[in-house]
mmCIF file of C-alpha atoms in Angstrom:
data_model
loop_
_atom_site.group_PDB
_atom_site.id
_atom_site.type_symbol
_atom_site.label_atom_id
_atom_site.label_comp_id
_atom_site.label_asym_id
_atom_site.label_seq_id
_atom_site.Cartn_x
_atom_site.Cartn_y
_atom_site.Cartn_z
ATOM 1 C CA UNK A 1 227.106 61.792 84.883
ATOM 2 C CA UNK A 2 226.568 65.083 86.019
ATOM 3 C CA UNK A 3 225.712 67.811 83.525
ATOM 4 C CA UNK A 4 228.475 70.034 85.924
ATOM 5 C CA UNK A 5 232.072 68.691 85.716
ATOM 6 C CA UNK A 6 234.394 68.784 88.830
ATOM 7 C CA UNK A 7 237.069 66.924 90.671
ATOM 8 C CA UNK A 8 236.556 63.901 92.644
ATOM 9 C CA UNK A 9 239.050 65.098 95.358
ATOM 10 C CA UNK A 10 241.264 67.428 96.399
ATOM 11 C CA UNK A 11 243.634 68.324 98.820
ATOM 12 C CA UNK A 12 246.226 70.618 100.620
ATOM 13 C CA UNK A 13 247.826 70.926 103.658
ATOM 14 C CA UNK A 14 246.150 73.592 106.897
ATOM 15 C CA UNK A 15 246.084 76.910 106.035
ATOM 16 C CA UNK A 16 247.125 76.841 102.757
ATOM 17 C CA UNK A 17 244.470 77.841 99.908
ATOM 18 C CA UNK A 18 242.650 75.465 97.120
ATOM 19 C CA UNK A 19 240.494 75.924 94.714
ATOM 20 C CA UNK A 20 237.568 73.438 93.259
ATOM 21 C CA UNK A 21 236.928 73.756 89.976
ATOM 22 C CA UNK A 22 233.156 73.906 88.212
ATOM 23 C CA UNK A 23 233.146 73.258 84.686
ATOM 24 C CA UNK A 24 229.718 73.056 81.916
ATOM 25 C CA UNK A 25 228.405 74.797 79.194
ATOM 26 C CA UNK A 26 226.391 78.062 77.391
ATOM 27 C CA UNK A 27 223.182 76.348 78.070
ATOM 28 C CA UNK A 28 224.228 75.961 82.145
ATOM 29 C CA UNK A 29 227.321 77.649 83.862
ATOM 30 C CA UNK A 30 227.670 80.033 80.396
ATOM 31 C CA UNK A 31 224.554 80.825 80.841
ATOM 32 C CA UNK A 32 223.252 81.266 84.505
ATOM 33 C CA UNK A 33 224.757 82.227 88.052
ATOM 34 C CA UNK A 34 225.990 79.936 90.083
ATOM 35 C CA UNK A 35 225.272 78.451 93.698
ATOM 36 C CA UNK A 36 228.085 76.094 96.023
ATOM 37 C CA UNK A 37 227.216 74.648 98.415
ATOM 38 C CA UNK A 38 229.369 72.303 101.714
ATOM 39 C CA UNK A 39 228.295 68.670 102.455
ATOM 40 C CA UNK A 40 229.929 67.359 105.758
ATOM 41 C CA UNK A 41 229.157 63.750 105.453
ATOM 42 C CA UNK A 42 226.080 62.576 107.408
ATOM 43 C CA UNK A 43 224.834 65.721 107.092
ATOM 44 C CA UNK A 44 222.442 68.106 104.732
ATOM 45 C CA UNK A 45 224.702 70.206 102.363
ATOM 46 C CA UNK A 46 224.577 74.180 103.451
ATOM 47 C CA UNK A 47 224.757 77.246 100.716
ATOM 48 C CA UNK A 48 228.621 78.478 101.180
ATOM 49 C CA UNK A 49 228.229 80.689 96.873
ATOM 50 C CA UNK A 50 225.400 82.218 95.090
ATOM 51 C CA UNK A 51 225.478 83.907 92.614
ATOM 52 C CA UNK A 52 229.156 83.472 91.386
ATOM 53 C CA UNK A 53 230.144 85.571 93.892
ATOM 54 C CA UNK A 54 227.946 86.426 97.019
ATOM 55 C CA UNK A 55 227.898 84.831 100.479
ATOM 56 C CA UNK A 56 225.494 84.144 102.430
ATOM 57 C CA UNK A 57 224.922 85.420 106.791
ATOM 58 C CA UNK A 58 228.080 83.625 108.592
ATOM 59 C CA UNK A 59 229.931 82.550 105.841
ATOM 60 C CA UNK A 60 232.652 83.929 105.709
ATOM 61 C CA UNK A 61 235.579 85.380 103.717
ATOM 62 C CA UNK A 62 237.501 82.337 103.791
ATOM 63 C CA UNK A 63 235.538 81.453 100.709
ATOM 64 C CA UNK A 64 235.318 82.564 97.868
ATOM 65 C CA UNK A 65 233.438 82.141 94.335
ATOM 66 C CA UNK A 66 234.558 82.738 90.652
ATOM 67 C CA UNK A 67 232.939 82.136 87.286
ATOM 68 C CA UNK A 68 234.703 82.691 83.688
ATOM 69 C CA UNK A 69 232.262 81.391 81.019
ATOM 70 C CA UNK A 70 231.530 78.361 80.929
ATOM 71 C CA UNK A 71 233.479 77.462 84.285
ATOM 72 C CA UNK A 72 233.337 78.069 88.069
ATOM 73 C CA UNK A 73 235.465 78.249 90.936
ATOM 74 C CA UNK A 74 235.267 77.340 94.301
ATOM 75 C CA UNK A 75 238.813 78.950 96.755
ATOM 76 C CA UNK A 76 238.953 78.329 100.622
ATOM 77 C CA UNK A 77 241.784 80.346 101.824
ATOM 78 C CA UNK A 78 242.924 79.455 105.317
ATOM 79 C CA UNK A 79 242.032 76.262 105.107
ATOM 80 C CA UNK A 80 240.463 74.569 109.102
ATOM 81 C CA UNK A 81 240.259 70.396 109.639
ATOM 82 C CA UNK A 82 236.435 71.600 110.192
ATOM 83 C CA UNK A 83 236.398 72.677 106.387
ATOM 84 C CA UNK A 84 236.952 68.859 105.591
ATOM 85 C CA UNK A 85 233.915 68.511 103.145
ATOM 86 C CA UNK A 86 231.885 67.148 100.436
ATOM 87 C CA UNK A 87 232.029 70.447 97.919
ATOM 88 C CA UNK A 88 229.005 70.770 95.029
ATOM 89 C CA UNK A 89 228.185 73.433 92.228
ATOM 90 C CA UNK A 90 224.948 73.729 91.341
ATOM 91 C CA UNK A 91 222.666 75.554 88.611
ATOM 92 C CA UNK A 92 220.397 76.349 86.229
ATOM 93 C CA UNK A 93 220.280 74.404 83.335
ATOM 94 C CA UNK A 94 218.381 76.754 80.231
ATOM 95 C CA UNK A 95 217.683 74.640 78.516
ATOM 96 C CA UNK A 96 216.482 71.669 80.533
ATOM 97 C CA UNK A 97 214.283 73.706 82.526
ATOM 98 C CA UNK A 98 216.257 72.114 85.606
ATOM 99 C CA UNK A 99 218.582 72.206 88.761
ATOM 100 C CA UNK A 100 221.828 70.641 88.154
ATOM 101 C CA UNK A 101 224.633 69.776 90.600
ATOM 102 C CA UNK A 102 228.983 68.694 89.820
ATOM 103 C CA UNK A 103 229.695 65.837 90.809
ATOM 104 C CA UNK A 104 230.799 66.304 93.850
ATOM 105 C CA UNK A 105 234.651 67.329 95.221
ATOM 106 C CA UNK A 106 235.788 65.833 98.700
ATOM 107 C CA UNK A 107 238.357 67.923 100.731
ATOM 108 C CA UNK A 108 241.316 66.300 102.225
ATOM 109 C CA UNK A 109 242.461 68.813 104.788
ATOM 110 C CA UNK A 110 246.566 67.280 105.663
ATOM 111 C CA UNK B 1 214.281 81.507 111.475
ATOM 112 C CA UNK B 2 212.702 79.239 108.903
ATOM 113 C CA UNK B 3 213.348 75.553 109.370
ATOM 114 C CA UNK B 4 212.389 72.794 106.988
ATOM 115 C CA UNK B 5 211.776 69.039 108.199
ATOM 116 C CA UNK B 6 211.073 65.808 105.687
ATOM 117 C CA UNK B 7 208.766 62.944 106.847
ATOM 118 C CA UNK B 8 207.175 59.565 105.635
ATOM 119 C CA UNK B 9 208.453 56.412 104.724
ATOM 120 C CA UNK B 10 211.767 54.418 105.717
ATOM 121 C CA UNK B 11 210.767 52.157 103.066
ATOM 122 C CA UNK B 12 208.704 51.714 100.230
ATOM 123 C CA UNK B 13 207.670 48.662 98.523
ATOM 124 C CA UNK B 14 209.443 48.597 94.384
ATOM 125 C CA UNK B 15 206.926 49.661 91.811
ATOM 126 C CA UNK B 16 204.855 51.232 95.357
ATOM 127 C CA UNK B 17 204.181 54.780 95.335
ATOM 128 C CA UNK B 18 206.875 56.961 97.750
ATOM 129 C CA UNK B 19 204.798 60.306 99.745
ATOM 130 C CA UNK B 20 206.896 62.073 101.846
ATOM 131 C CA UNK B 21 206.431 65.428 103.720
ATOM 132 C CA UNK B 22 208.305 68.769 104.219
ATOM 133 C CA UNK B 23 206.817 70.834 106.579
ATOM 134 C CA UNK B 24 208.016 74.307 106.864
ATOM 135 C CA UNK B 25 208.756 75.984 110.487
ATOM 136 C CA UNK B 26 209.522 79.034 111.298
ATOM 137 C CA UNK B 27 208.227 80.963 108.266
ATOM 138 C CA UNK B 28 206.023 80.881 105.649
ATOM 139 C CA UNK B 29 205.422 79.452 102.686
ATOM 140 C CA UNK B 30 204.622 82.290 100.902
ATOM 141 C CA UNK B 31 207.124 83.107 98.211
ATOM 142 C CA UNK B 32 210.310 80.862 96.712
ATOM 143 C CA UNK B 33 210.241 77.712 94.944
ATOM 144 C CA UNK B 34 210.534 74.923 97.169
ATOM 145 C CA UNK B 35 212.648 71.980 96.177
ATOM 146 C CA UNK B 36 213.238 68.420 96.803
ATOM 147 C CA UNK B 37 216.903 67.379 95.558
ATOM 148 C CA UNK B 38 218.083 63.246 96.911
ATOM 149 C CA UNK B 39 221.183 61.608 96.995
ATOM 150 C CA UNK B 40 221.978 58.075 96.411
ATOM 151 C CA UNK B 41 224.135 56.264 99.104
ATOM 152 C CA UNK B 42 227.806 57.780 98.416
ATOM 153 C CA UNK B 43 226.831 59.335 95.205
ATOM 154 C CA UNK B 44 226.023 63.390 94.458
ATOM 155 C CA UNK B 45 222.968 65.239 94.464
ATOM 156 C CA UNK B 46 220.261 65.059 91.818
ATOM 157 C CA UNK B 47 217.307 67.764 91.984
ATOM 158 C CA UNK B 48 214.765 66.264 91.471
ATOM 159 C CA UNK B 49 211.653 69.474 91.160
ATOM 160 C CA UNK B 50 209.956 72.294 92.414
ATOM 161 C CA UNK B 51 206.294 74.035 93.138
ATOM 162 C CA UNK B 52 206.660 77.619 92.917
ATOM 163 C CA UNK B 53 203.940 79.264 95.670
ATOM 164 C CA UNK B 54 202.024 79.637 92.757
ATOM 165 C CA UNK B 55 201.290 76.242 91.901
ATOM 166 C CA UNK B 56 203.832 76.099 88.876
ATOM 167 C CA UNK B 57 206.262 73.158 89.151
ATOM 168 C CA UNK B 58 208.717 71.872 87.736
ATOM 169 C CA UNK B 59 210.023 68.577 87.578
ATOM 170 C CA UNK B 60 214.266 66.977 86.082
ATOM 171 C CA UNK B 61 213.372 65.114 83.442
ATOM 172 C CA UNK B 62 215.626 61.779 83.856
ATOM 173 C CA UNK B 63 212.495 61.073 86.355
ATOM 174 C CA UNK B 64 210.301 60.884 84.049
ATOM 175 C CA UNK B 65 207.425 62.046 84.699
ATOM 176 C CA UNK B 66 207.466 59.906 87.758
ATOM 177 C CA UNK B 67 207.765 63.278 90.121
ATOM 178 C CA UNK B 68 204.592 65.633 92.033
ATOM 179 C CA UNK B 69 205.487 67.893 93.796
ATOM 180 C CA UNK B 70 202.615 69.804 95.868
ATOM 181 C CA UNK B 71 201.845 72.629 98.291
ATOM 182 C CA UNK B 72 199.578 72.303 101.202
ATOM 183 C CA UNK B 73 199.718 76.170 102.282
ATOM 184 C CA UNK B 74 197.412 76.588 104.692
ATOM 185 C CA UNK B 75 199.394 73.585 106.008
ATOM 186 C CA UNK B 76 202.607 75.469 105.889
ATOM 187 C CA UNK B 77 203.937 72.158 103.707
ATOM 188 C CA UNK B 78 204.714 71.240 100.095
ATOM 189 C CA UNK B 79 205.256 66.960 99.536
ATOM 190 C CA UNK B 80 206.487 64.713 97.070
ATOM 191 C CA UNK B 81 205.060 61.994 95.434
ATOM 192 C CA UNK B 82 207.511 59.339 93.172
ATOM 193 C CA UNK B 83 205.711 56.297 91.473
ATOM 194 C CA UNK B 84 206.609 53.182 89.811
ATOM 195 C CA UNK B 85 209.644 53.261 92.610
ATOM 196 C CA UNK B 86 212.917 50.875 92.236
ATOM 197 C CA UNK B 87 215.749 50.435 94.114
ATOM 198 C CA UNK B 88 217.701 53.390 91.974
ATOM 199 C CA UNK B 89 215.182 55.245 93.870
ATOM 200 C CA UNK B 90 217.234 54.573 97.025
ATOM 201 C CA UNK B 91 218.334 58.171 98.218
ATOM 202 C CA UNK B 92 218.290 60.280 100.961
ATOM 203 C CA UNK B 93 215.340 62.751 100.278
ATOM 204 C CA UNK B 94 215.906 66.465 101.449
ATOM 205 C CA UNK B 95 213.668 68.873 101.188
ATOM 206 C CA UNK B 96 215.101 73.233 100.177
ATOM 207 C CA UNK B 97 214.585 76.898 100.103
ATOM 208 C CA UNK B 98 215.347 77.405 96.736
ATOM 209 C CA UNK B 99 215.068 80.783 95.025
ATOM 210 C CA UNK B 100 214.522 81.490 90.875
ATOM 211 C CA UNK B 101 215.530 84.699 90.229
ATOM 212 C CA UNK B 102 216.347 86.712 86.759
ATOM 213 C CA UNK B 103 218.547 89.065 87.637
ATOM 214 C CA UNK B 104 220.883 91.464 85.079
ATOM 215 C CA UNK B 105 220.162 88.369 82.219
ATOM 216 C CA UNK B 106 221.123 85.837 84.004
ATOM 217 C CA UNK B 107 219.017 82.628 86.260
ATOM 218 C CA UNK B 108 220.061 82.225 89.323
ATOM 219 C CA UNK B 109 218.869 79.075 91.434
ATOM 220 C CA UNK B 110 220.078 78.256 95.160
ATOM 221 C CA UNK B 111 219.030 76.724 97.841
ATOM 222 C CA UNK B 112 219.277 78.531 101.193
ATOM 223 C CA UNK B 113 217.944 76.290 103.853
ATOM 224 C CA UNK B 114 217.729 72.563 104.089
ATOM 225 C CA UNK B 115 215.726 69.989 105.606
ATOM 226 C CA UNK B 116 218.099 67.866 107.066
ATOM 227 C CA UNK B 117 217.060 64.694 105.050
ATOM 228 C CA UNK B 118 215.162 61.428 105.101
ATOM 229 C CA UNK B 119 217.068 58.344 103.958
ATOM 230 C CA UNK B 120 214.064 56.647 101.834
ATOM 231 C CA UNK B 121 215.066 52.504 101.028
ATOM 232 C CA UNK B 122 213.364 50.560 98.211
ATOM 233 C CA UNK B 123 213.232 46.579 98.680
ATOM 234 C CA UNK B 124 210.916 44.216 99.397
#
């Protein structure tokens, strides 16, 4: 079982908006920044969001991140079929001194 | 543009040691936290550990001291050794460049460049 909890799957229609949640504790999300990764099946993960809400160069502003207390969320607007992928949240677990990931959420664009 | 590429045997016998190398091209291995992550078939990502260019290391406690990460700055690569492997160690292994920062009272740890991954199967 993962330290961070994500819903196994979410779905929405093209053009719509979807939110993926990530729940943790005071030892991880509660006192660290959160990052988000996109993994298209068969490929390596790609960084989408770091430090809760910052986007690396080249990531469109359709992707956004937020954090409140011990939970974080990834928002994707204007859904495209190319957004179908697995999405993972990640952070630093301060009491374990270790990186941790959520279990991943499969996004289906109907 | 920094690129990472994993290499190593695709098949390892149970109880033996898995050895992988990640070659860094297009940039220096100085600075950053050089990390290993794995993904068992059909499952999520699992953080293995990192080495900082200074030589400091940190590992996933769940691996019970089986993992060792080392750095070769002269050849711009870093390596992973995982001892006493079992079927549970079968996975795609990724290397990644990471930042670990202390900013505004919070830790920030994220992986901004990833290798393509290499599949390792543990089987007799």
